[in-house]
mmCIF file of C-alpha atoms in Angstrom:
data_model
loop_
_atom_site.group_PDB
_atom_site.id
_atom_site.type_symbol
_atom_site.label_atom_id
_atom_site.label_comp_id
_atom_site.label_asym_id
_atom_site.label_seq_id
_atom_site.Cartn_x
_atom_site.Cartn_y
_atom_site.Cartn_z
ATOM 1 C CA MET V 1 39.630 -65.981 -39.252
ATOM 2 C CA GLU V 2 39.561 -62.868 -37.125
ATOM 3 C CA GLN V 3 38.290 -60.027 -38.978
ATOM 4 C CA HIS V 4 39.771 -56.485 -37.876
ATOM 5 C CA ARG V 5 37.318 -53.445 -37.203
ATOM 6 C CA THR V 6 37.791 -50.954 -40.174
ATOM 7 C CA ARG V 7 36.925 -47.144 -39.490
ATOM 8 C CA PRO V 8 36.025 -45.075 -42.717
ATOM 9 C CA ALA V 9 38.317 -43.234 -44.474
ATOM 10 C CA GLN V 10 35.668 -39.937 -44.676
ATOM 11 C CA TYR V 11 35.766 -39.529 -40.758
ATOM 12 C CA GLY V 12 39.011 -39.571 -40.418
ATOM 13 C CA PRO V 13 41.716 -40.878 -37.799
ATOM 14 C CA ARG V 14 40.216 -40.602 -34.132
ATOM 15 C CA ARG V 15 42.034 -37.830 -32.041
ATOM 16 C CA SER V 16 42.459 -38.792 -28.778
ATOM 17 C CA GLY V 17 41.939 -35.546 -26.673
ATOM 18 C CA ALA V 18 39.031 -33.983 -28.648
ATOM 19 C CA PRO V 19 35.799 -32.858 -27.147
ATOM 20 C CA LEU V 20 32.322 -34.452 -26.922
ATOM 21 C CA PRO V 21 29.934 -32.341 -28.409
ATOM 22 C CA ALA V 22 27.206 -31.547 -25.476
ATOM 23 C CA GLN V 23 25.021 -34.563 -25.903
ATOM 24 C CA GLY V 24 27.722 -36.755 -25.445
ATOM 25 C CA ARG V 25 29.065 -35.233 -22.408
ATOM 26 C CA GLY V 26 26.197 -36.476 -20.564
ATOM 27 C CA GLY V 27 22.501 -34.639 -18.357
ATOM 28 C CA ALA V 28 24.427 -31.977 -16.670
ATOM 29 C CA ALA V 29 26.014 -29.962 -19.626
ATOM 30 C CA ALA V 30 23.200 -30.151 -21.655
ATOM 31 C CA ALA V 31 20.138 -29.148 -19.221
ATOM 32 C CA ARG V 32 23.320 -25.963 -17.969
ATOM 33 C CA PRO V 33 20.888 -23.245 -19.877
ATOM 34 C CA PRO V 34 22.874 -19.995 -21.880
ATOM 35 C CA VAL V 35 24.637 -17.395 -19.853
ATOM 36 C CA ASP V 36 23.695 -13.426 -21.334
ATOM 37 C CA ARG V 37 27.483 -12.233 -21.335
ATOM 38 C CA VAL V 38 26.373 -8.823 -20.905
ATOM 39 C CA ALA V 39 24.309 -8.914 -17.806
ATOM 40 C CA GLY V 40 26.293 -11.895 -16.318
ATOM 41 C CA ARG V 41 23.381 -14.332 -15.610
ATOM 42 C CA PRO V 42 21.539 -17.003 -17.431
ATOM 43 C CA VAL V 43 18.941 -16.739 -20.341
ATOM 44 C CA GLY V 44 15.372 -17.085 -19.500
ATOM 45 C CA ARG V 45 15.799 -17.096 -16.203
ATOM 46 C CA PRO V 46 13.688 -14.893 -13.999
ATOM 47 C CA VAL V 47 15.579 -12.222 -12.025
ATOM 48 C CA GLN V 48 15.441 -12.224 -8.647
ATOM 49 C CA PRO V 49 15.085 -8.958 -6.454
ATOM 50 C CA VAL V 50 17.283 -8.222 -4.182
ATOM 51 C CA ARG V 51 15.358 -7.969 -0.315
ATOM 52 C CA PRO V 52 16.882 -5.549 1.601
ATOM 53 C CA ALA V 53 18.313 -6.229 5.019
ATOM 54 C CA PRO V 54 15.128 -5.372 7.895
ATOM 55 C CA GLY V 55 16.495 -1.080 9.284
ATOM 56 C CA ALA V 56 17.788 -1.050 6.339
ATOM 57 C CA GLY V 57 15.035 0.787 4.146
ATOM 58 C CA SER V 58 13.605 3.208 7.210
ATOM 59 C CA PRO V 59 17.511 5.815 7.560
ATOM 60 C CA GLY V 60 15.601 6.633 11.245
ATOM 61 C CA ALA V 61 14.786 4.272 12.505
ATOM 62 C CA GLY V 62 17.382 4.533 15.675
ATOM 63 C CA SER V 63 15.857 7.642 15.878
ATOM 64 C CA PRO V 64 15.590 9.428 19.060
ATOM 65 C CA VAL V 65 12.100 10.258 17.984
ATOM 66 C CA ALA V 66 11.426 6.780 15.716
ATOM 67 C CA ARG V 67 12.163 5.818 20.043
ATOM 68 C CA VAL V 68 9.771 7.842 21.278
ATOM 69 C CA VAL V 69 6.997 6.949 18.529
ATOM 70 C CA HIS V 70 7.054 3.909 19.080
ATOM 71 C CA ALA V 71 7.209 3.759 22.826
ATOM 72 C CA LEU V 72 4.046 5.745 22.279
ATOM 73 C CA ARG V 73 2.244 3.441 19.890
ATOM 74 C CA GLY V 74 3.793 0.065 22.801
ATOM 75 C CA MET V 75 1.580 2.065 25.356
ATOM 76 C CA PRO V 76 -2.007 1.737 26.141
ATOM 77 C CA ASN V 77 -4.708 3.753 24.441
ATOM 78 C CA PRO V 78 -7.815 3.497 26.213
ATOM 79 C CA ARG V 79 -11.326 5.296 24.203
ATOM 80 C CA LEU V 80 -12.959 7.252 27.699
ATOM 81 C CA THR V 81 -16.409 9.094 27.202
ATOM 82 C CA GLY V 82 -16.473 12.804 28.947
ATOM 83 C CA LEU V 83 -17.359 11.370 32.402
ATOM 84 C CA GLY V 84 -15.543 8.772 31.918
ATOM 85 C CA SER V 85 -11.887 11.450 31.444
ATOM 86 C CA GLY V 86 -13.808 13.668 34.188
ATOM 87 C CA LEU V 87 -13.482 10.357 36.796
ATOM 88 C CA PHE V 88 -10.369 9.127 35.503
ATOM 89 C CA CYS V 89 -8.718 12.717 35.279
ATOM 90 C CA ALA V 90 -10.066 13.660 39.359
ATOM 91 C CA ALA V 91 -9.421 10.389 40.515
ATOM 92 C CA VAL V 92 -5.523 10.331 39.454
ATOM 93 C CA MET V 93 -5.195 14.172 40.112
ATOM 94 C CA THR V 94 -6.733 13.189 44.240
ATOM 95 C CA LEU V 95 -3.712 10.223 43.679
ATOM 96 C CA LEU V 96 -1.220 13.143 43.132
ATOM 97 C CA GLY V 97 -2.351 15.227 46.220
ATOM 98 C CA PHE V 98 -2.543 12.102 48.159
ATOM 99 C CA LEU V 99 1.107 11.172 47.238
ATOM 100 C CA ASP V 100 2.563 15.173 47.666
ATOM 101 C CA GLU V 101 1.711 15.758 50.708
ATOM 102 C CA LEU V 102 2.924 12.592 51.622
ATOM 103 C CA LEU V 103 6.123 12.513 49.905
ATOM 104 C CA PHE V 104 6.695 15.906 49.013
ATOM 105 C CA GLY V 105 4.781 17.794 52.192
ATOM 106 C CA ALA V 106 1.903 18.793 50.178
ATOM 107 C CA SER V 107 4.211 20.812 47.823
ATOM 108 C CA LEU V 108 2.001 23.098 44.925
ATOM 109 C CA THR V 109 5.131 22.960 42.309
ATOM 110 C CA VAL V 110 5.130 19.072 41.999
ATOM 111 C CA TYR V 111 1.476 19.040 41.722
ATOM 112 C CA GLY V 112 1.900 21.519 39.167
ATOM 113 C CA VAL V 113 3.837 19.444 36.764
ATOM 114 C CA LEU V 114 2.519 16.573 37.716
ATOM 115 C CA PHE V 115 -0.780 17.754 36.448
ATOM 116 C CA VAL V 116 0.600 18.442 33.301
ATOM 117 C CA PRO V 117 0.594 15.311 31.507
ATOM 118 C CA VAL V 118 -2.227 14.264 33.117
ATOM 119 C CA SER V 119 -3.594 16.322 31.725
ATOM 120 C CA LEU V 120 -2.467 15.364 28.516
ATOM 121 C CA LEU V 121 -3.425 11.460 29.103
ATOM 122 C CA THR V 122 -7.090 12.956 28.899
ATOM 123 C CA ALA V 123 -7.108 14.761 25.948
ATOM 124 C CA LEU V 124 -5.644 11.400 24.212
ATOM 125 C CA TRP V 125 -7.570 8.678 25.743
ATOM 126 C CA VAL V 126 -10.930 10.302 25.379
ATOM 127 C CA ARG V 127 -13.505 8.992 22.768
ATOM 128 C CA ARG V 128 -13.668 10.509 19.140
ATOM 129 C CA GLY V 129 -17.348 11.394 19.989
ATOM 130 C CA ASP V 130 -16.174 13.451 23.392
ATOM 131 C CA LEU V 131 -13.150 14.878 21.956
ATOM 132 C CA LEU V 132 -14.149 18.395 23.223
ATOM 133 C CA THR V 133 -15.470 17.770 27.312
ATOM 134 C CA ALA V 134 -11.618 16.962 27.741
ATOM 135 C CA PRO V 135 -10.765 20.585 27.701
ATOM 136 C CA VAL V 136 -13.546 21.600 30.583
ATOM 137 C CA VAL V 137 -12.906 17.604 33.064
ATOM 138 C CA VAL V 138 -8.749 18.874 33.464
ATOM 139 C CA PRO V 139 -9.032 22.103 35.534
ATOM 140 C CA ILE V 140 -12.536 20.470 37.720
ATOM 141 C CA ALA V 141 -10.057 18.011 37.973
ATOM 142 C CA PHE V 142 -7.030 19.723 38.785
ATOM 143 C CA ALA V 143 -9.105 21.819 41.496
ATOM 144 C CA VAL V 144 -10.309 18.071 42.917
ATOM 145 C CA GLY V 145 -7.568 17.278 43.320
ATOM 146 C CA LEU V 146 -6.243 20.498 45.127
ATOM 147 C CA VAL V 147 -7.726 19.745 48.125
ATOM 148 C CA PRO V 148 -5.395 17.649 50.057
ATOM 149 C CA VAL V 149 -2.389 19.752 49.192
ATOM 150 C CA ALA V 150 -3.615 22.947 49.335
ATOM 151 C CA GLU V 151 -3.344 24.793 53.182
ATOM 152 C CA SER V 152 -6.760 23.811 54.982
ATOM 153 C CA GLY V 153 -7.996 26.311 58.120
ATOM 154 C CA ASP V 154 -10.449 25.454 60.532
ATOM 155 C CA GLY V 155 -14.370 24.723 59.161
ATOM 156 C CA ILE V 156 -14.964 23.936 56.166
ATOM 157 C CA GLY V 157 -14.806 28.363 55.244
ATOM 158 C CA GLY V 158 -11.060 27.796 56.245
ATOM 159 C CA ARG V 159 -10.432 24.914 53.350
ATOM 160 C CA LEU V 160 -12.715 26.889 50.910
ATOM 161 C CA MET V 161 -10.456 29.509 50.629
ATOM 162 C CA GLY V 162 -7.061 27.440 51.470
ATOM 163 C CA LEU V 163 -8.589 25.637 47.920
ATOM 164 C CA VAL V 164 -9.381 28.766 46.117
ATOM 165 C CA THR V 165 -5.923 31.124 47.453
ATOM 166 C CA ALA V 166 -4.194 27.998 46.312
ATOM 167 C CA LEU V 167 -6.153 28.322 42.662
ATOM 168 C CA ALA V 168 -4.906 31.168 41.851
ATOM 169 C CA THR V 169 -0.999 30.629 43.210
ATOM 170 C CA GLU V 170 -0.806 27.801 40.600
ATOM 171 C CA ALA V 171 -2.940 29.467 38.159
ATOM 172 C CA GLY V 172 0.108 28.841 35.909
ATOM 173 C CA TRP V 173 -0.204 25.602 35.907
ATOM 174 C CA LEU V 174 -3.781 25.083 35.318
ATOM 175 C CA TYR V 175 -3.413 26.958 32.390
ATOM 176 C CA SER V 176 -1.060 25.036 31.171
ATOM 177 C CA GLY V 177 -2.750 21.864 31.879
ATOM 178 C CA THR V 178 -5.596 23.193 30.508
ATOM 179 C CA LEU V 179 -3.279 24.737 26.875
ATOM 180 C CA VAL V 180 -2.111 21.401 26.784
ATOM 181 C CA ALA V 181 -5.410 19.253 27.229
ATOM 182 C CA GLY V 182 -6.739 21.456 24.484
ATOM 183 C CA SER V 183 -3.810 21.692 22.139
ATOM 184 C CA ALA V 184 -4.362 17.504 21.988
ATOM 185 C CA VAL V 185 -7.634 18.263 21.078
ATOM 186 C CA ILE V 186 -7.918 20.399 18.068
ATOM 187 C CA VAL V 187 -4.982 18.142 16.536
ATOM 188 C CA ARG V 188 -6.946 14.807 16.918
ATOM 189 C CA ARG V 189 -9.847 16.794 15.776
ATOM 190 C CA ILE V 190 -8.137 18.329 12.977
ATOM 191 C CA ARG V 191 -6.738 14.387 11.804
ATOM 192 C CA LEU V 192 -10.718 13.492 12.749
ATOM 193 C CA VAL V 193 -11.983 15.674 9.890
ATOM 194 C CA ARG V 194 -9.020 15.435 7.355
ATOM 195 C CA ARG V 195 -9.747 11.265 7.494
ATOM 196 C CA ARG V 196 -13.265 12.015 6.636
ATOM 197 C CA ALA V 197 -12.919 14.302 3.959
ATOM 198 C CA ALA V 198 -10.371 11.734 2.406
ATOM 199 C CA ALA V 199 -12.926 9.023 2.621
ATOM 200 C CA ARG V 200 -15.408 11.148 1.261
ATOM 201 C CA ASN V 201 -13.427 11.652 -1.821
ATOM 202 C CA ARG V 202 -11.546 8.237 -1.989
ATOM 203 C CA PRO V 203 -12.961 6.162 -5.585
ATOM 204 C CA PRO V 204 -15.563 3.776 -4.254
ATOM 205 C CA ALA V 205 -13.575 0.648 -5.884
#
């Protein structure tokens, strides 16, 4: 005879729309971690730090000063000795003197304007051990490069007289370039002294 399976009375009648427990709904629901309703994130999962977008943490990244600093850092940064800085400055000023004579008709004003940035580069590119040589070699290079620009007479005496006259009339540019070189050397010297003091006061690891 055919036997009908009967459901025990203590379980009651089965409801068709009753939800199954988490163990019976499959592995996806069982593996889902509990959610913290206050923080809005799963309990026990570490919080991932939010990284700012590039450039968001530096408010002055697009300022003109930042662009100038970035451009200066991108420039070549050689380290010249005292003799090398003197030769560099003299060679550049002599070349600029010939170019001034060729393009601007030996203009002393143009020569003096070009002398200031050359003096600054000389003071920035000299190595730390020869910082004090930059303000000394800069005026010498100014006089050397002034030879093709200065008005020259007949013979050596005429050339010397023209050079002395050009030095006297363009003394303002000479002092300006020397002052710029001296200021750059002083700033570099102060930074060097502070860096050495900080290295001495740093506790040993």
